[in-house]
């Protein structure tokens, strides 16, 4: 069972208060020393309109667009203001060009300047996201081969955001709430995080119910043999549990949520008293069906919660359940979401099977190279 089939399980109610608590600017204020350095930029309505504008494909703001457009012929014609050329074209071509309105022109020199300054401040690279979601599905658009979301220039940031479907979860966040939920305003923000080349084997997703850390899953569905020894697994549980008890629980008010951490060295087995947990908080999410449960299913998580609740009533201490991929055999990967390995939504995986993806990637690689020259 995947996150998408969790509708039959009674999960915690998603409310505006929960979304607000899990919005990046909210939780970052409580844990700045325990996560990666980040800059939050509030987006205005014009920026949001630009992100929502999908009528004319992917296009950069005017201040970043290369002198020679790499868009398709029809889009390039619509961008130009050469009326004499339009008059000399054939009637059929003219008809097709006037069947849709010309692309709206966007220019954000102030936002572009802030992005450039932030990139420079963080040593030349950032990782972008909005309040809740990162453009994980658009990483293929970048020409860099050393990290799918590594942005070295403002054009990289714009391109990832424009090429992403994931960010529409944030732009349309009210659609996630129950119909009877009261209205709430969620200012849309652009978050630029200091870039680090993270090892996916060190990333873990942690599940909290009724303020109890009940389960921990490796975020990757890849087999890593160094995570299998009992002493390593116990150390991972102990380190994350200590971080939750001493840092997250005292400062985060929600009863039910999901958080991601990065262990700098998951194989460290030094006794906890002799070292710090040595990990970073990566993100906090609602305990909701649209969040990938990684190697668990929500049905399993709810069963675990029921068992832990029963044993807690008897004053018994129950350690969180840790799950990692334990074999290279394919059946060990069956619990992973179909899209978990690539971190892509279903819509993008379907779309990526179309050859147009390669064309888009080539076009925008050319655009970025022209912009950087």
Coordinates of C-alpha atoms in Angstrom, one line a residue:
X1 CA 0.0 0.0 0.0
X2 CA 1.4 3.4 -0.9
X3 CA 0.7 6.9 0.2
X4 CA -1.9 7.3 -2.5
X5 CA -3.9 4.3 -1.2
X6 CA -4.0 5.5 2.4
X7 CA -7.5 6.9 2.1
X8 CA -8.9 3.9 3.9
X9 CA -6.8 4.6 6.9
X10 CA -8.0 7.2 9.4
X11 CA -5.0 9.5 9.5
X12 CA -4.8 12.7 11.6
X13 CA -6.9 15.6 10.3
X14 CA -5.1 18.0 8.1
X15 CA -5.9 21.6 9.3
X16 CA -4.6 25.1 8.5
X17 CA -2.8 25.1 11.8
X18 CA -0.9 21.9 10.8
X19 CA 0.1 23.3 7.4
X20 CA 1.2 26.5 9.0
X21 CA 3.4 24.7 11.6
X22 CA 5.0 22.6 8.8
X23 CA 5.6 25.6 6.5
X24 CA 9.3 26.1 6.2
X25 CA 9.5 29.7 7.6
X26 CA 7.6 28.6 10.7
X27 CA 9.7 25.6 11.8
X28 CA 12.9 27.1 10.6
X29 CA 12.6 29.9 13.2
X30 CA 12.7 27.2 15.9
X31 CA 15.6 25.2 14.6
X32 CA 18.0 27.4 12.7
X33 CA 21.1 25.9 14.5
X34 CA 20.0 22.4 13.7
X35 CA 19.4 22.6 10.0
X36 CA 21.1 24.0 6.9
X37 CA 21.4 27.7 6.5
X38 CA 18.5 29.1 4.5
X39 CA 17.2 32.4 3.2
X40 CA 13.4 33.0 2.9
X41 CA 12.1 35.4 0.2
X42 CA 8.4 36.2 0.2
X43 CA 6.9 36.1 -3.3
X44 CA 4.4 38.6 -4.5
X45 CA 1.4 38.0 -6.8
X46 CA 3.3 38.7 -10.0
X47 CA 5.9 36.0 -9.0
X48 CA 3.0 33.5 -8.3
X49 CA 1.4 34.4 -11.6
X50 CA 4.7 33.6 -13.4
X51 CA 4.9 30.2 -11.7
X52 CA 1.3 29.4 -12.6
X53 CA 1.6 30.5 -16.2
X54 CA 1.9 27.2 -18.1
X55 CA 0.3 28.3 -21.4
X56 CA 3.6 29.0 -23.2
X57 CA 5.9 26.4 -21.7
X58 CA 9.1 27.1 -19.8
X59 CA 10.4 30.6 -20.1
X60 CA 12.8 32.7 -18.0
X61 CA 12.1 36.3 -16.9
X62 CA 13.2 38.9 -19.5
X63 CA 16.3 40.0 -17.6
X64 CA 17.7 36.4 -17.9
X65 CA 16.4 35.4 -21.3
X66 CA 19.1 34.9 -23.9
X67 CA 19.2 37.3 -26.9
X68 CA 18.3 34.5 -29.2
X69 CA 15.3 32.6 -28.1
X70 CA 15.5 28.8 -28.0
X71 CA 11.7 28.4 -27.9
X72 CA 9.6 26.7 -30.6
X73 CA 8.9 28.7 -33.7
X74 CA 5.3 29.6 -32.7
X75 CA 6.4 30.8 -29.2
X76 CA 9.4 32.7 -30.6
X77 CA 7.1 34.5 -33.1
X78 CA 4.7 35.4 -30.4
X79 CA 7.5 36.8 -28.2
X80 CA 8.7 39.2 -30.9
X81 CA 7.1 42.5 -31.8
X82 CA 8.0 42.4 -35.5
X83 CA 4.6 43.2 -37.1
X84 CA 6.0 43.4 -40.6
X85 CA 7.2 39.9 -40.4
X86 CA 3.8 38.8 -39.2
X87 CA 2.0 40.6 -42.0
X88 CA 4.2 38.9 -44.6
X89 CA 3.5 35.4 -43.3
X90 CA 1.0 33.1 -44.9
X91 CA -2.6 33.4 -43.9
X92 CA -2.6 29.9 -42.4
X93 CA 0.4 30.7 -40.3
X94 CA -1.1 34.0 -39.2
X95 CA -4.3 32.3 -38.2
X96 CA -2.5 29.7 -36.1
X97 CA -0.4 32.4 -34.4
X98 CA -3.4 34.5 -33.5
X99 CA -5.4 31.6 -32.2
X100 CA -3.9 32.1 -28.7
X101 CA -2.8 35.3 -26.9
X102 CA 0.9 36.2 -27.0
X103 CA 2.9 35.1 -24.0
X104 CA 2.9 37.5 -21.0
X105 CA 6.2 39.1 -20.4
X106 CA 7.7 38.8 -16.9
X107 CA 10.6 40.7 -15.4
X108 CA 11.7 40.4 -11.8
X109 CA 15.0 42.3 -11.5
X110 CA 14.7 42.7 -7.7
X111 CA 14.0 39.0 -7.1
X112 CA 16.7 38.0 -9.5
X113 CA 19.1 40.2 -7.6
X114 CA 18.2 38.7 -4.2
X115 CA 18.6 35.2 -5.6
X116 CA 22.0 36.1 -7.0
X117 CA 23.2 37.6 -3.7
X118 CA 22.0 34.6 -1.8
X119 CA 23.8 32.2 -4.1
X120 CA 27.0 34.2 -3.6
X121 CA 26.5 34.3 0.2
X122 CA 26.2 30.5 0.3
X123 CA 29.4 29.9 -1.6
X124 CA 28.0 29.6 -5.1
X125 CA 25.2 27.0 -4.9
X126 CA 21.8 26.7 -3.4
X127 CA 18.9 24.2 -3.2
X128 CA 15.5 25.8 -3.9
X129 CA 12.0 25.0 -2.6
X130 CA 8.8 26.7 -1.6
X131 CA 6.9 26.5 1.7
X132 CA 6.5 22.8 1.7
X133 CA 7.7 21.3 -1.6
X134 CA 10.9 21.2 -3.6
X135 CA 11.0 20.9 -7.4
X136 CA 12.3 17.4 -7.2
X137 CA 10.6 16.4 -10.4
X138 CA 12.4 19.1 -12.5
X139 CA 16.0 18.2 -11.7
X140 CA 16.5 16.7 -15.2
X141 CA 16.4 20.2 -16.6
X142 CA 19.7 21.3 -15.1
X143 CA 22.9 20.7 -17.1
X144 CA 24.9 20.1 -13.9
X145 CA 25.8 16.5 -13.2
X146 CA 26.8 16.8 -9.6
X147 CA 23.3 17.2 -8.0
X148 CA 19.9 17.4 -9.6
X149 CA 18.8 20.5 -7.7
X150 CA 22.1 22.3 -7.4
X151 CA 21.5 25.9 -8.5
X152 CA 24.5 28.1 -9.4
X153 CA 22.6 31.0 -11.0
X154 CA 19.2 32.7 -10.8
X155 CA 18.3 31.1 -14.1
X156 CA 18.7 27.6 -12.5
X157 CA 16.3 28.5 -9.8
X158 CA 13.6 29.9 -12.2
X159 CA 14.0 26.9 -14.5
X160 CA 13.5 24.3 -11.7
X161 CA 10.4 26.1 -10.4
X162 CA 8.9 26.6 -13.9
X163 CA 9.6 23.0 -14.8
X164 CA 8.1 21.5 -11.7
X165 CA 4.6 20.1 -11.0
X166 CA 5.5 19.5 -7.3
X167 CA 5.4 23.2 -6.5
X168 CA 1.7 23.4 -7.5
X169 CA 1.1 21.5 -4.2
X170 CA 2.2 24.7 -2.5
X171 CA 0.4 27.1 -4.8
X172 CA -2.8 25.1 -4.4
X173 CA -2.4 24.2 -0.8
X174 CA -6.0 24.8 0.2
X175 CA -7.0 21.8 -2.0
X176 CA -5.4 19.6 0.6
X177 CA -7.7 20.7 3.4
X178 CA -11.1 19.2 4.1
X179 CA -14.0 21.0 2.5
X180 CA -15.2 22.4 5.8
X181 CA -11.8 23.8 6.9
X182 CA -11.8 27.6 7.6
X183 CA -9.9 29.7 5.1
X184 CA -6.3 30.6 5.9
X185 CA -3.7 32.7 4.2
X186 CA -0.4 31.1 3.4
X187 CA 2.1 33.6 1.9
X188 CA 4.1 31.8 -0.7
X189 CA 7.8 32.0 -0.1
X190 CA 10.9 31.0 -2.0
X191 CA 13.5 29.2 0.2
X192 CA 17.1 29.1 -0.9
X193 CA 19.0 26.6 1.2
X194 CA 22.8 26.3 1.4
X195 CA 23.8 23.5 -1.0
X196 CA 25.5 20.3 0.3
X197 CA 26.1 17.2 -1.7
X198 CA 24.1 14.8 0.6
X199 CA 24.6 11.0 0.5
X200 CA 21.1 9.5 0.1
X201 CA 22.2 6.6 2.3
X202 CA 22.3 9.0 5.3
X203 CA 18.8 10.3 4.9
X204 CA 16.0 9.0 7.2
X205 CA 12.2 9.8 7.4
X206 CA 10.8 9.7 10.9
X207 CA 7.2 9.3 11.9
X208 CA 5.6 10.8 15.1
X209 CA 2.2 10.0 16.4
X210 CA 0.7 11.4 19.6
X211 CA 4.2 12.9 20.3
X212 CA 5.9 9.6 20.2
X213 CA 8.6 8.7 17.7
X214 CA 7.2 5.4 16.5
X215 CA 9.0 4.6 13.2
X216 CA 12.1 5.5 11.1
X217 CA 12.6 4.6 7.5
X218 CA 15.6 5.0 5.2
X219 CA 14.5 7.5 2.5
X220 CA 16.4 5.6 -0.2
X221 CA 15.1 2.3 -1.6
X222 CA 18.7 1.3 -2.5
X223 CA 20.4 -1.5 -0.6
X224 CA 23.3 -0.4 1.6
X225 CA 25.0 -3.2 3.4
X226 CA 26.7 -0.9 5.9
X227 CA 23.3 -0.1 7.4
X228 CA 22.6 -3.7 8.3
X229 CA 24.7 -4.5 11.4
X230 CA 22.7 -4.6 14.6
X231 CA 25.0 -2.1 16.4
X232 CA 24.6 0.4 13.5
X233 CA 20.8 0.1 13.4
X234 CA 20.7 0.6 17.2
X235 CA 22.9 3.6 16.9
X236 CA 20.7 5.2 14.3
X237 CA 17.6 4.7 16.4
X238 CA 19.4 6.0 19.5
X239 CA 20.8 9.1 17.8
X240 CA 17.5 10.1 16.1
X241 CA 15.5 9.3 19.3
X242 CA 17.8 11.5 21.3
X243 CA 17.5 14.3 18.8
X244 CA 13.8 14.0 18.8
X245 CA 13.5 14.0 22.7
X246 CA 16.0 16.8 23.3
X247 CA 15.5 19.1 20.3
X248 CA 12.3 18.6 18.3
X249 CA 9.8 17.6 20.9
X250 CA 10.4 20.5 23.3
X251 CA 10.1 23.1 20.5
X252 CA 7.5 21.7 18.1
X253 CA 3.9 21.6 19.2
X254 CA 2.2 19.3 16.8
X255 CA 1.2 15.8 18.1
X256 CA 1.4 14.1 14.7
X257 CA 4.0 14.9 12.0
X258 CA 6.8 13.5 9.9
X259 CA 10.4 14.9 9.9
X260 CA 13.5 14.1 7.8
X261 CA 17.0 14.0 9.2
X262 CA 20.5 13.6 7.7
X263 CA 23.0 11.6 9.7
X264 CA 26.5 12.8 9.0
X265 CA 27.9 9.3 9.7
X266 CA 25.1 6.7 10.2
X267 CA 27.7 3.9 11.0
X268 CA 29.0 5.7 14.1
X269 CA 28.5 3.4 17.1
X270 CA 30.2 5.5 19.8
X271 CA 28.1 5.6 23.0
X272 CA 25.7 8.5 23.0
X273 CA 27.1 9.9 26.2
X274 CA 30.5 10.3 24.5
X275 CA 29.2 12.1 21.4
X276 CA 26.5 14.4 20.0
X277 CA 23.8 12.9 17.7
X278 CA 25.6 14.7 14.8
X279 CA 22.7 15.1 12.5
X280 CA 20.8 17.8 10.7
X281 CA 17.0 18.4 10.5
X282 CA 16.1 18.5 6.8
X283 CA 12.4 19.0 6.7
X284 CA 9.1 18.7 8.7
X285 CA 5.8 17.6 7.0
X286 CA 2.3 16.8 8.1
X287 CA 1.4 13.3 8.9
X288 CA -0.7 13.1 5.7
X289 CA -1.4 10.6 2.9
X290 CA 0.3 12.8 0.3
X291 CA 3.7 12.4 2.1
X292 CA 5.6 9.4 0.9
X293 CA 5.9 6.8 3.8
X294 CA 9.1 5.5 2.1
X295 CA 9.7 1.8 3.1
X296 CA 6.5 1.6 5.2
X297 CA 2.8 1.8 4.3
X298 CA 0.4 4.0 6.2
X299 CA -1.5 0.9 7.2
X300 CA 1.7 -0.5 8.8
X301 CA 2.3 2.8 10.5
X302 CA -1.2 3.0 12.0
X303 CA -0.8 -0.6 13.2
X304 CA 2.5 0.3 14.8
X305 CA 0.8 3.3 16.4
X306 CA -1.9 1.1 17.9
X307 CA 0.6 -1.3 19.3
X308 CA 2.7 1.4 20.8
X309 CA -0.3 3.1 22.3
X310 CA -1.4 -0.1 24.0
X311 CA 2.1 -0.8 25.4
X312 CA 2.4 2.8 26.5
X313 CA -0.8 2.4 28.6
X314 CA 1.1 -0.4 30.4
X315 CA 4.1 2.0 31.0
X316 CA 6.3 0.0 28.7
X317 CA 9.0 1.7 26.7
X318 CA 8.8 0.8 23.0
X319 CA 11.8 1.7 20.7
X320 CA 11.0 3.1 17.3
X321 CA 10.9 0.6 14.5
X322 CA 13.7 1.1 12.0
X323 CA 13.4 -0.1 8.4
X324 CA 16.1 -0.2 5.8
X325 CA 16.4 -2.2 2.6
X326 CA 17.9 -5.5 3.8
X327 CA 18.7 -7.3 0.6
X328 CA 19.6 -6.7 -3.1
X329 CA 16.8 -9.0 -4.0
X330 CA 14.0 -7.1 -5.9
X331 CA 11.3 -8.2 -3.6
X332 CA 12.9 -6.2 -0.8
X333 CA 12.0 -3.1 -2.8
X334 CA 8.3 -3.8 -3.1
X335 CA 7.3 -1.7 -0.1
X336 CA 8.9 1.4 -1.6
X337 CA 6.6 3.8 -3.5
X338 CA 6.8 3.4 -7.2
X339 CA 8.2 6.9 -7.5
X340 CA 10.2 7.0 -4.3
X341 CA 13.6 6.1 -5.8
X342 CA 13.4 9.1 -8.2
X343 CA 11.4 11.3 -5.8
X344 CA 9.0 12.0 -8.7
X345 CA 5.2 12.2 -8.7
X346 CA 3.2 9.8 -10.9
X347 CA 2.3 12.5 -13.4
X348 CA 5.9 13.2 -14.1
X349 CA 6.9 9.6 -14.4
X350 CA 4.2 9.2 -17.0
X351 CA 5.2 12.4 -18.8
X352 CA 8.9 11.4 -18.7
X353 CA 8.2 8.5 -20.9
X354 CA 7.4 10.9 -23.7
X355 CA 10.4 11.9 -25.9
X356 CA 9.5 15.6 -25.5
X357 CA 11.3 15.6 -22.2
X358 CA 14.6 15.2 -23.9
X359 CA 13.8 18.0 -26.3
X360 CA 12.8 20.3 -23.3
X361 CA 16.0 19.5 -21.5
X362 CA 18.2 20.2 -24.6
X363 CA 16.4 23.5 -25.2
X364 CA 16.9 24.7 -21.7
X365 CA 20.4 23.5 -21.4
X366 CA 21.1 25.7 -24.5
X367 CA 19.3 28.6 -22.9
X368 CA 21.2 28.4 -19.7
X369 CA 24.5 28.2 -21.5
X370 CA 23.7 31.3 -23.5
X371 CA 22.6 33.2 -20.4
X372 CA 25.8 32.3 -18.5
X373 CA 28.1 33.4 -21.3

